XYZ file of C-alpha atoms in Angstrom:
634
model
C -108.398 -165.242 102.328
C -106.806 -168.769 102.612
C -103.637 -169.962 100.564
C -106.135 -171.737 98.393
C -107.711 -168.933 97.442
C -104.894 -166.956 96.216
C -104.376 -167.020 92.621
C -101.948 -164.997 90.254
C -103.321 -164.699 87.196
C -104.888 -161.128 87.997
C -103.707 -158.820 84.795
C -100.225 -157.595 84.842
C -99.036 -160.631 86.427
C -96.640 -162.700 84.450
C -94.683 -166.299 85.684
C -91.607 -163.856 85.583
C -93.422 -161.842 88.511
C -94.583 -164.989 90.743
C -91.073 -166.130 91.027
C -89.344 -162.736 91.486
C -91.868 -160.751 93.785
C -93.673 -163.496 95.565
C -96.600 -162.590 98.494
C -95.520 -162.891 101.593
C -96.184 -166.332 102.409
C -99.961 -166.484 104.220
C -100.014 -168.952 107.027
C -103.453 -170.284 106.505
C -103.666 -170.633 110.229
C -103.522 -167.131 111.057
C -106.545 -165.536 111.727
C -106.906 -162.643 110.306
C -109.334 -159.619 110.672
C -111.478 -158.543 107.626
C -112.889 -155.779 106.810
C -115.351 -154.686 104.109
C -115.018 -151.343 102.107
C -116.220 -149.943 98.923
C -112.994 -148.538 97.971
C -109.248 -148.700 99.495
C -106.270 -147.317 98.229
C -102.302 -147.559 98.684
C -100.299 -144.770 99.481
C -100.695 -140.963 99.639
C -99.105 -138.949 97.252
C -100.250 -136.199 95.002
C -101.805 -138.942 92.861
C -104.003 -140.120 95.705
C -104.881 -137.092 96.610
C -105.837 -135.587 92.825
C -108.072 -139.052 93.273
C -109.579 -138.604 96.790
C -109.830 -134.783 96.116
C -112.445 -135.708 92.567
C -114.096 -138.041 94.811
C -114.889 -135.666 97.398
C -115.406 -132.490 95.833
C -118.181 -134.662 93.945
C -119.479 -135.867 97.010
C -119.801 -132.284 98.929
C -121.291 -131.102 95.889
C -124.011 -133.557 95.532
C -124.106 -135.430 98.836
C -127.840 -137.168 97.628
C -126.664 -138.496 94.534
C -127.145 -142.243 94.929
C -124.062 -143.499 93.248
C -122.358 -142.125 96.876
C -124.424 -144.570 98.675
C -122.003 -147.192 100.174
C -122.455 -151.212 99.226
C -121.161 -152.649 102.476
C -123.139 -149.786 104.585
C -126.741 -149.524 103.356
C -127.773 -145.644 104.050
C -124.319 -144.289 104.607
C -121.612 -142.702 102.160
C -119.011 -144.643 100.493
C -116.437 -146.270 103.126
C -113.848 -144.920 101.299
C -110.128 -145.756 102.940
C -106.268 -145.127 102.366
C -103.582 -146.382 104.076
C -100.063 -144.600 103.947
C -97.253 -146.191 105.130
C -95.687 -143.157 106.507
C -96.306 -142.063 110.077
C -97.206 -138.698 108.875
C -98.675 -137.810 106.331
C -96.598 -134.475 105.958
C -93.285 -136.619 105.417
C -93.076 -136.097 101.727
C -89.785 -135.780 100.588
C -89.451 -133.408 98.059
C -88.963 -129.467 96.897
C -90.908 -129.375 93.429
C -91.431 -126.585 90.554
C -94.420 -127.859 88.836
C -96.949 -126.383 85.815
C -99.598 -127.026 88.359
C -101.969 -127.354 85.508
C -103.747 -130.888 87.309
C -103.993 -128.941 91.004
C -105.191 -125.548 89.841
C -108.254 -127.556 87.756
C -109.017 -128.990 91.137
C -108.361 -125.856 92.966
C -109.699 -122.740 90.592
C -109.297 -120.596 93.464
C -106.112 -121.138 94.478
C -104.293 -119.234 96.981
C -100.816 -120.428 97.401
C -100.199 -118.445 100.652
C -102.961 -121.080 102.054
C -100.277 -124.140 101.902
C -96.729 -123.557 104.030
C -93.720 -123.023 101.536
C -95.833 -122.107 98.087
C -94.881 -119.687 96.195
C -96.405 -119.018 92.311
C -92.580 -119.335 90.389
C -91.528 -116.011 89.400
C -87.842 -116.304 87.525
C -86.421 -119.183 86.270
C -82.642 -120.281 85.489
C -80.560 -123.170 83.380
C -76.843 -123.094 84.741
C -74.034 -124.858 83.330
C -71.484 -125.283 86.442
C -67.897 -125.640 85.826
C -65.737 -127.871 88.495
C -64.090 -124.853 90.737
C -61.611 -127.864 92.420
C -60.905 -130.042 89.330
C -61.919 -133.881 90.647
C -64.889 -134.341 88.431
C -64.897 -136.917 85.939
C -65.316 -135.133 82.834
C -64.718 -136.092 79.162
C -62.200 -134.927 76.631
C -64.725 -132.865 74.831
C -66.310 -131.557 78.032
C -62.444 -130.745 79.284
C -62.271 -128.810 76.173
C -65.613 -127.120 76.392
C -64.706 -125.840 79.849
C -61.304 -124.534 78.588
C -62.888 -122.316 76.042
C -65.726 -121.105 78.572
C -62.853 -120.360 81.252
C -60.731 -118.659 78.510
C -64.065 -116.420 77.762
C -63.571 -115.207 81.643
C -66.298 -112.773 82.955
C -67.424 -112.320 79.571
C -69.607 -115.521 79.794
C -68.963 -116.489 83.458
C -69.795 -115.523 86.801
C -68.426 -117.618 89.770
C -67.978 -120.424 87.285
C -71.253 -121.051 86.309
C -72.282 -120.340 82.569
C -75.879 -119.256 82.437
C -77.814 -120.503 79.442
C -79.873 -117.251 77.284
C -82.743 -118.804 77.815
C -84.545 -121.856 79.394
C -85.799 -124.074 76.925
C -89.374 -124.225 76.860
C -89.707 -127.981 77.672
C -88.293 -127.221 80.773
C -90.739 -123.713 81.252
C -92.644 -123.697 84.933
C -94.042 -120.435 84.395
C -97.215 -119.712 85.592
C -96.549 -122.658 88.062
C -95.686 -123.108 91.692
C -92.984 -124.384 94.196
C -94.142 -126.407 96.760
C -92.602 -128.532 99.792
C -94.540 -131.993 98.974
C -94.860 -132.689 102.474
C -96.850 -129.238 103.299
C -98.658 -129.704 100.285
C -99.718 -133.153 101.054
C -100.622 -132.252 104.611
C -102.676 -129.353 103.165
C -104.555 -131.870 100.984
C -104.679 -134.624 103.794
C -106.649 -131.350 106.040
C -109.084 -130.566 103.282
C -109.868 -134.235 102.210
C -110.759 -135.276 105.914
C -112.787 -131.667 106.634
C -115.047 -132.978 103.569
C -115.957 -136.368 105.644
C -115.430 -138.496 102.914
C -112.580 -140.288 103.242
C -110.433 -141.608 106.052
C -106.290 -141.598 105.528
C -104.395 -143.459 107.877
C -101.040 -142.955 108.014
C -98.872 -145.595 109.749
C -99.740 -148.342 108.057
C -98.110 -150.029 105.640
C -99.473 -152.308 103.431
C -98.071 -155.629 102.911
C -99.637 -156.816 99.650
C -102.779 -156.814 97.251
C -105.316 -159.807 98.190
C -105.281 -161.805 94.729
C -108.452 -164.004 94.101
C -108.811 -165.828 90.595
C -108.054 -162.713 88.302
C -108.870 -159.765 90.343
C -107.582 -157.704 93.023
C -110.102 -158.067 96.019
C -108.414 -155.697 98.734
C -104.831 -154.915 100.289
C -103.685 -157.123 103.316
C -101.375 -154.856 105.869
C -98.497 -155.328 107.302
C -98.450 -157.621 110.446
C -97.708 -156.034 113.523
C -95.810 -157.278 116.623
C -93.173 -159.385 114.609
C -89.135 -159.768 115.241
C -86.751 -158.843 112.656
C -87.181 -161.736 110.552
C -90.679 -161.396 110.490
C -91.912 -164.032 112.956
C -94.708 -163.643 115.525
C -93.548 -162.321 118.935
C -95.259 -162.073 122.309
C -97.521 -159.097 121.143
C -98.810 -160.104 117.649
C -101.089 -158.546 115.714
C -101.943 -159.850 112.200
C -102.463 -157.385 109.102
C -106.188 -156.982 108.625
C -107.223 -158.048 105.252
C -109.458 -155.053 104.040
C -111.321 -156.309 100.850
C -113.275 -153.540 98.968
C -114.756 -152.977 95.248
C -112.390 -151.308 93.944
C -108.155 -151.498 95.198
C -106.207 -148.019 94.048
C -102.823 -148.316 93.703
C -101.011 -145.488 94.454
C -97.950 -146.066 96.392
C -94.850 -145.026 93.902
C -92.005 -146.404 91.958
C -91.280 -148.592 94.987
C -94.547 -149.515 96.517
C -95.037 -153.425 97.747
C -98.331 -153.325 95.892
C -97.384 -152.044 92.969
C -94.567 -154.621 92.737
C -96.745 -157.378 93.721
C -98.887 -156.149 90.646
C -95.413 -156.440 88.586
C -95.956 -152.559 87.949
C -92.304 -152.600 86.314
C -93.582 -155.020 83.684
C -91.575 -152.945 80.990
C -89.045 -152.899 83.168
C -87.931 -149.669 84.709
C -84.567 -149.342 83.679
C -83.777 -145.929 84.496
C -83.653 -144.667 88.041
C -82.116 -141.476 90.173
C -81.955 -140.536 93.689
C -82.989 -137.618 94.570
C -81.259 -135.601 97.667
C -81.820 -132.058 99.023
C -81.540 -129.708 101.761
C -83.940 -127.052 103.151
C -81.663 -124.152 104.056
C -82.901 -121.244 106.127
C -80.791 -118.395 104.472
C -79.809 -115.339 106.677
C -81.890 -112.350 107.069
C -79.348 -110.051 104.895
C -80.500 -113.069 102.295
C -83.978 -110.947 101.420
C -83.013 -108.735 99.314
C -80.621 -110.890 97.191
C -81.170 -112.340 93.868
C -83.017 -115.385 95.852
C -86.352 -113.960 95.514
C -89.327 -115.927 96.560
C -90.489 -118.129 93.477
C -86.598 -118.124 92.089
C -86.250 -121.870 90.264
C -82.141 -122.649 88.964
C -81.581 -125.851 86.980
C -78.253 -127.170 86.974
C -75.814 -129.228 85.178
C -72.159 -130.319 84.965
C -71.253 -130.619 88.819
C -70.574 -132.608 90.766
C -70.309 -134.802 88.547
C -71.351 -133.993 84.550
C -74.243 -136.765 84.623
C -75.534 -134.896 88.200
C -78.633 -132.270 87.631
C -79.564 -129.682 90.100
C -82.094 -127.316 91.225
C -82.648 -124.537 94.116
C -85.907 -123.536 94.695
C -86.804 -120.441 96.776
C -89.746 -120.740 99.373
C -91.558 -117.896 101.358
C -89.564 -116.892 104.536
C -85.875 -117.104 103.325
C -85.991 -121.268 103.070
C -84.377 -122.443 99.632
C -84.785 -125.792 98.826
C -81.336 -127.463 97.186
C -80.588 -130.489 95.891
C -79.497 -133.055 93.409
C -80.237 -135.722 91.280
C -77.599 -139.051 90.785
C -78.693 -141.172 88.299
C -78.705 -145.006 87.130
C -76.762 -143.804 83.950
C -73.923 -142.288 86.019
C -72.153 -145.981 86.397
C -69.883 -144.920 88.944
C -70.314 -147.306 91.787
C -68.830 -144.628 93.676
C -72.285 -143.128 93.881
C -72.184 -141.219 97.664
C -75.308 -138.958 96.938
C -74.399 -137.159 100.282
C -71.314 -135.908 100.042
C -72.056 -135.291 96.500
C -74.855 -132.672 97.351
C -72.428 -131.797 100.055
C -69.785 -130.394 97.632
C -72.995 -129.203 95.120
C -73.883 -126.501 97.856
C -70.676 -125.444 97.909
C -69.874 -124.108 94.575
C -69.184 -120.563 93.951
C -72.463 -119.952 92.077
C -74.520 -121.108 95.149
C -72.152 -121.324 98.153
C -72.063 -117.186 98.302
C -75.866 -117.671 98.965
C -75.831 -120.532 101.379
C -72.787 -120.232 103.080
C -74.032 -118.478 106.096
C -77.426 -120.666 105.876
C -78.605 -123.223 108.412
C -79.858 -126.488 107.645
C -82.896 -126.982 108.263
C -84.296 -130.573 107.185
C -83.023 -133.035 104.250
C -84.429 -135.505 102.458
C -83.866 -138.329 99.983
C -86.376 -139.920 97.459
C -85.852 -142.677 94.548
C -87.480 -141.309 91.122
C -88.466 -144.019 87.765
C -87.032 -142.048 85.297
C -88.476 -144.431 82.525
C -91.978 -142.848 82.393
C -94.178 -144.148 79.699
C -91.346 -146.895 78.662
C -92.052 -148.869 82.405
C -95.354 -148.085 81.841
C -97.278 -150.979 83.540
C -100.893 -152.006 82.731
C -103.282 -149.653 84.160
C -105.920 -151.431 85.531
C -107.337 -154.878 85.562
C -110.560 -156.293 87.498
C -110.706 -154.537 90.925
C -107.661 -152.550 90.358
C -106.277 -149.242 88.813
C -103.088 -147.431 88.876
C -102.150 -144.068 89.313
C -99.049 -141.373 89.731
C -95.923 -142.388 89.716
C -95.782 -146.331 89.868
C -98.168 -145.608 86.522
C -95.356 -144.180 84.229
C -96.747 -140.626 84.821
C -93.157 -138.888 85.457
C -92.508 -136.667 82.066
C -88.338 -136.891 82.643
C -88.100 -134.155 79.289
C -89.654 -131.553 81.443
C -88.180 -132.994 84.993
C -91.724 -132.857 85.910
C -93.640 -135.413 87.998
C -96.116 -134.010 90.278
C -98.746 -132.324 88.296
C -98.899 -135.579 85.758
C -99.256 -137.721 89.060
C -102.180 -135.406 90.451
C -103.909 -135.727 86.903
C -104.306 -138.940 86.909
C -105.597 -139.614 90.294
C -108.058 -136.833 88.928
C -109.124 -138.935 85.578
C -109.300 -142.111 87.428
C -111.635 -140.113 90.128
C -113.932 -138.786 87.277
C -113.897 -142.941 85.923
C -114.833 -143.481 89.010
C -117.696 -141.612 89.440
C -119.043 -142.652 85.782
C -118.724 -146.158 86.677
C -120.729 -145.948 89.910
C -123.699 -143.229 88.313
C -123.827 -145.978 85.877
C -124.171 -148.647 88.167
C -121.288 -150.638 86.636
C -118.973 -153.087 88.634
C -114.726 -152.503 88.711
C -114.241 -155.055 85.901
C -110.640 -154.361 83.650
C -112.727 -153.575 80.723
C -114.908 -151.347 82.373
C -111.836 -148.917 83.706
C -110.092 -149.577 80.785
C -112.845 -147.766 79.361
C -113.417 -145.009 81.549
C -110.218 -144.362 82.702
C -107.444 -145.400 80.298
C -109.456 -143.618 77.567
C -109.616 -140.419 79.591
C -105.522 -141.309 80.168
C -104.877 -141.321 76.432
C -106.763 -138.499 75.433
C -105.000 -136.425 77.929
C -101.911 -133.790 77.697
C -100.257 -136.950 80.522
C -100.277 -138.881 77.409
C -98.763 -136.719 74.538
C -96.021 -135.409 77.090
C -95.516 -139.024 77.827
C -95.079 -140.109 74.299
C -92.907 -137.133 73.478
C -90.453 -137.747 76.418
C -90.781 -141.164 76.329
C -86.865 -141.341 74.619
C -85.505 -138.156 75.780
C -82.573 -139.439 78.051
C -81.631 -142.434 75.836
C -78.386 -140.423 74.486
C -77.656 -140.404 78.139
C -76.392 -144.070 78.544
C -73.702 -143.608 75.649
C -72.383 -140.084 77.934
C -73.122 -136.821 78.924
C -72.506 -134.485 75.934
C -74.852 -137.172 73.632
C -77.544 -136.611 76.125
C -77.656 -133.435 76.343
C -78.018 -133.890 72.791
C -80.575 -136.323 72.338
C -82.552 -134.461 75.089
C -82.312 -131.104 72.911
C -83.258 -133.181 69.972
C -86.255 -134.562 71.670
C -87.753 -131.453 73.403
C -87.584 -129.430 70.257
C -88.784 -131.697 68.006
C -91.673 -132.599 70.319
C -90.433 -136.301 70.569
C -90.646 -136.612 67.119
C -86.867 -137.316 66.829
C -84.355 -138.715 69.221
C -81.510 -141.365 69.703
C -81.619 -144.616 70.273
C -79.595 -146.718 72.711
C -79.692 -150.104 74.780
C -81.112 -149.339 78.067
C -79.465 -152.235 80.151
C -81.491 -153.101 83.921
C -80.205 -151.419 86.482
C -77.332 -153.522 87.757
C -76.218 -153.650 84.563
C -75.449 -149.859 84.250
C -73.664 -149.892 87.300
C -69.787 -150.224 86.224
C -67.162 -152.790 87.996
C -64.746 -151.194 90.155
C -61.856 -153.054 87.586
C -62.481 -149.999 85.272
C -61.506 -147.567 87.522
C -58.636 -149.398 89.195
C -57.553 -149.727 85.625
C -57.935 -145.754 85.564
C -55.775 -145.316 88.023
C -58.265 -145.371 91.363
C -56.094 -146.056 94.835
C -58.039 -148.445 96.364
C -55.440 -149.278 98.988
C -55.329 -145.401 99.763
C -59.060 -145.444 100.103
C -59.384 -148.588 102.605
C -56.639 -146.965 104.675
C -58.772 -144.123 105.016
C -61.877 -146.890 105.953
C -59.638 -148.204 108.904
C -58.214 -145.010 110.121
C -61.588 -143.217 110.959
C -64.584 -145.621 109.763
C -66.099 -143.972 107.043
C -67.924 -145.586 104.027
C -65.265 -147.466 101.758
C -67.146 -145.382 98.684
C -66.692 -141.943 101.466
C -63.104 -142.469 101.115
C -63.255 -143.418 97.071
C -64.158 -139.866 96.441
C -61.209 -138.737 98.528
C -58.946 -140.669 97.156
C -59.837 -139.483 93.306
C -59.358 -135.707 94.778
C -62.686 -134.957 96.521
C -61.515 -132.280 98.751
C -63.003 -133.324 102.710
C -66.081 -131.485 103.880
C -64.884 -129.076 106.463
C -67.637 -129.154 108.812
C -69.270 -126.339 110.697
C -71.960 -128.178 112.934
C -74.997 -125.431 111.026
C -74.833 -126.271 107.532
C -72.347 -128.869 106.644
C -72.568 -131.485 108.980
C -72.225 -135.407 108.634
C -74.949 -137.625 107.229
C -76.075 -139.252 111.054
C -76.297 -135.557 112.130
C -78.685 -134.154 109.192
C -80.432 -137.441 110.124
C -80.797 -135.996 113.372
C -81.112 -132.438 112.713
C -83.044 -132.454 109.998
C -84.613 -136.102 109.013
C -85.860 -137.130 111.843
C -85.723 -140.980 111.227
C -88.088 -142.840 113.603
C -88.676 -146.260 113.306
C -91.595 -148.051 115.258
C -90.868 -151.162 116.925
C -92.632 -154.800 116.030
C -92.077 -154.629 112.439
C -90.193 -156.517 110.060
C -87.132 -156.028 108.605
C -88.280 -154.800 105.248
C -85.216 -154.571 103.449
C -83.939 -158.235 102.466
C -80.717 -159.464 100.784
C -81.754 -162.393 98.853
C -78.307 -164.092 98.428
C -75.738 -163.260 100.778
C -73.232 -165.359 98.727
C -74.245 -162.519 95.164
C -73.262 -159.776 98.359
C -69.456 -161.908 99.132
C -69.142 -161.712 95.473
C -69.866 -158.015 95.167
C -66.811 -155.775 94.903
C -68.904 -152.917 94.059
C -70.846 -152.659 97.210
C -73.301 -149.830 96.115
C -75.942 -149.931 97.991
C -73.876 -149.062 101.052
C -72.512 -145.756 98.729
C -76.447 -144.380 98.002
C -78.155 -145.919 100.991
C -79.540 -142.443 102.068
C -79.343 -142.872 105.457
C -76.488 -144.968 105.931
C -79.077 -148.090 106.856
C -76.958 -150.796 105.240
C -73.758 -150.685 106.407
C -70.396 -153.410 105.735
C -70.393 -156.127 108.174
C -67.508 -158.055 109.611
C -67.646 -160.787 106.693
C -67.930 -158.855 104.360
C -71.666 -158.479 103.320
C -74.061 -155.663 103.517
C -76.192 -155.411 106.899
C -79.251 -153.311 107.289
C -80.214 -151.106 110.354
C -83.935 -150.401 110.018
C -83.489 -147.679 112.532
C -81.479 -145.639 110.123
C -83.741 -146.544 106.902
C -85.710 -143.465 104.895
C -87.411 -145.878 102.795
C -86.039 -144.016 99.631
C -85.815 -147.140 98.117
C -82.441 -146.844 96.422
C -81.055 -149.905 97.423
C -83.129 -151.575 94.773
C -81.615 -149.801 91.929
C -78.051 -149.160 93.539
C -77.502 -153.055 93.375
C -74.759 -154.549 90.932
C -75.967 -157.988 91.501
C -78.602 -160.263 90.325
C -79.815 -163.896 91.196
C -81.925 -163.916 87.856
C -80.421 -161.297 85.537
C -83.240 -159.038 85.535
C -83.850 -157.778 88.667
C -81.431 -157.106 91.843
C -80.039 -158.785 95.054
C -82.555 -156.779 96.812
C -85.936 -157.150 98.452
C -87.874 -153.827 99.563
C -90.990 -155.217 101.707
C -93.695 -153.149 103.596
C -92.619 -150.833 106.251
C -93.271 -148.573 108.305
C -91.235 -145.512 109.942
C -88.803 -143.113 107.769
C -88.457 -139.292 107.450
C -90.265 -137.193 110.190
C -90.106 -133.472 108.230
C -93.087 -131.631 107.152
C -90.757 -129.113 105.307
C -89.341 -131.880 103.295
């Protein structure tokens, strides 16, 4: 592919996009490697593998059937290839409770003792969480709520945590498993290359979709052997442009692809980071409440906005965590010390105390679901999972919708090649859009598709809109003006105005170098972490301890500030507050600087910045990557 021959007028791409999320620019000179396959695809999540899974099991089934016979390999199988920008594929980062519903069609016989850390869920909890130490920022009403629950006493609490009657049936997992994503992808990654199918290659990121005239032609990776800046070096190796059939996108809210493909068209407005801890609890832990399958849901600390959740693995590992969302406003958003103080409430802290931490984790979730939804598909191209608007945020669920639809675009798939018919936009439109909409993806979609609204004008009217939704089935909820992203994070004015000691917070910057927004939260009354080296440790040791963070040499920076003079201007600075492992730090003049040795790749920085060259989207560039989280219990 030459610059010539790049064109962006494949569907989904508006003028808005080309400006905003341009290609990398393609030196026509290099020469790069090609590559022909029938079909490639971009990332490896539970979409991908619901997708490769269809594919396969078809396949193994009915190895003669002629629509398997590959177009660029007369006489052999379909050259079927995914690239995962990951260097494992085991390095998902997330503890789940999910229906299931998608994965047990695929897998009738399911045995969850099969996959590490599954466990069918066999209790499930709502807890309302009072502040034990006082520093949370709560409302009048919610100030009054909590007086009336603490007056009750025992009568309605028990180590300051209110436990709901029942769990609302939106939120319901029963019949459904917990799962450590990265086992369960592994487990899938094992199965899918036994069937000898389809090849996954992990460590490889990929840089961008090849764009001819209006289709999608292939996926160009990353080049290899580059400085920081991106430039060829001594040892270069050009991304191999691999053109295929058929390109599946499937590489999450904040894939390169996906964003090349302006998959935010909508625009996804809400966003939350998602943080957690595997703790190995201690062996006097087994016969506690903490059975195996146990699911909590939590709200009202940290912070009111903040949910939570502890799910309960096989062999006395709990995953814990929270979730800080776009909505919160606080710039002040440290996600870490956050989940830090989370563990240690009454409720869950006589569980974990005596733990030991075992890995952590960080991820960036769209929380708009069906309102970012971008277009589907388009000639040579189809979305699935996440980056698709799959996520269901009424019943916090994510995984099972994201495995569905790699499933109905696998069974599109397969009609489309036993009918002999090329990729075209109508053509998937047609086999899998209409299998989308028919689906229980879509009518979960459409029902939750306003349930946190109520959340941008504060907690206690979310809480309420999201009641309203769920039990009416979406038919009723409340409205509100979802700003973008850098728009719902508030200036640091308000709270200096609120009394915030900003002086008292810098001193505690320069007297032993923690993060400005670190010291915020100690300065409003955050009590310090009193660390024990097992369990409650600083954020570069769980990065050590427990993330793993590995980052390969002769990449790119793929993290970009796009104007430092928007960063000089920035008071806020909150992208150094949620960057999950401390990868963008303050530099001597006064702008944000980014260590790619530290980076996850959660991806908050996008979202967690309160500036913006074109009033839409952030200061922020994510590009392709590769590197991150090294934890196959994440």
């Amino acid at each position: 592919m030459t610059a010539s021959s790049t064109d962006w007028s494949a569907p989904g791409l508006d003028s808005e996009t080309r400006e905003s999320s341009p290609l990398p620019d393609p030196d026509p000179a290099i020469d790069r490697p090609p590559m022909e396959v029938d079909i490639v695809c971009a990332g490896f999540g539970p979409a991908m593998g619901g997708f490769l899974t269809t594919l396969t099991q078809a396949w193994n089934d009915n190895p003669a059937d002629p629509a398997f016979e590959s177009r660029v390999m007369p006489g052999m199988p379909l050259q079927v290839l995914c690239y995962e920008r990951a260097d494992t594929l085991s390095a998902g980062v997330s503890g789940v409770v999910t229906q299931a519903k998608g994965i047990r069609s695929s897998f009738p016989d399911l045995n969850p003792a099969e996959i590490p850390m599954a466990v069918p869920v066999t209790d499930e909890r709502v807890f309302y969480l009072l502040d034990p130490i006082g520093a949370s920022r709560r409302s009048l009403p919610l100030r009054i709520g909590d007086f009336f629950l603490r007056l009750a006493g025992s009568l309605v609490l028990k180590d300051r945590a209110f436990e709901l009657p029942w769990t609302p049936a939106f939120l319901h997992k029963k019949n459904g498993l917990v799962l450590s994503i990265g086992q369960f992808n592994q487990w899938v990654a094992e199965c899918l290359m036994a069937g000898g199918l389809v090849q996954i290659w992990p460590g490889t990121p990929v840089a961008a979709p090849i764009l001819e005239n209006d289709a999608v032609a292939g996926l160009r990776l990353a080049d290899q052997g580059v400085n920081k800046s991106g430039e060829p070096d001594h040892n270069f190796i050009p991304g191999m442009d691999v053109r295929a059939r058929l390109t599946v996108v499937g590489d999450g809210a904040i894939g390169q692809v996906g964003a090349a493909l302006n998959q935010n068209q909508n625009g996804a407005k809400c966003w939350a980071m998602g943080m957690k801890f595997v703790i190995e609890l201690p062996e006097a832990a087994a016969d506690s409440e903490l059975r195996p399958g146990t699911v909590w849901h939590t709200i009202g600390y940290p912070e009111p906005e903040i949910f939570g959740f502890l799910y309960v693995h096989p062999d006395r590992l709990v995953s814990v965590g929270i979730f800080v969302p776009s909505w919160m406003g606080d710039p002040a958003r440290t996600a870490y010390r956050y989940l830090q103080h989370f563990i240690q409430h009454p409720a869950l802290w006589k569980h974990l105390k005596d733990g030991t931490l075992r890995s952590w984790g960080a991820k960036s979730l769209e929380e708009s679901g069906r309102r970012a939804e971008p277009p589907l598909s388009g000639n040579g191209y189809a979305r699935i999972g996440e980056g698709s608007g799959s996520t269901n945020m009424l019943t916090g669920s994510g995984v099972d919708e994201a495995w569905t639809t790699g499933i109905q675009l696998g069974e599109a798939v397969l009609e489309l090649l036993r009918a002999g018919k090329p990729f075209t936009h109508q053509n998937l439109s047609a086999a899998y859009e209409t299998r989308r909409r028919a689906s229980w993806i879509e009518r979960g979609a459409r029902e939750a598709e306003n349930a946190r609204n109520g959340f941008h004008r504060g907690f206690i009217r979310g809480l309420i809109g999201m009641a309203l939704t769920g039990l009416t089935r979406g038919k009723l909820s409340l409205p509100a003006h979802i700003p973008p992203a850098h728009r719902q994070i508030r200036p640091f004015s308000f709270f200096a105005a609120s009394g915030i000691k900003l002086r008292e917070a810098a001193e505690l910057v320069l007297e032993d170098g923690r993060p400005l927004h670190d010291a915020l939260m100690s300065a409003r009354g955050w009590p310090e972490i009193p660390f024990d080296g097992r369990l409650l440790v600083t954020q570069q040791d769980a990065l050590l301890m427990g993330g793993k963070v590995q980052a390969p040499p002769a990449f790119a920076d793929h993290v970009i500030f796009r104007s430092k003079g928007l960063c000089l201007l920035c008071d806020e600075k909150t992208c150094i507050a949620m960057c999950s492992g401390q990868a963008i730090t303050l530099g001597s003049d006064g702008a944000p600087v980014f260590e790619r040795e530290k980076c996850i790749h959660c991806g908050g920085c996008l979202w967690n910045c309160a500036q913006s060259p074109d009033g839409v989207n952030g200061n922020i560039d994510f590009r392709a990557g590769a590197g991150g989280l090294h934890s196959a219990e994440n």
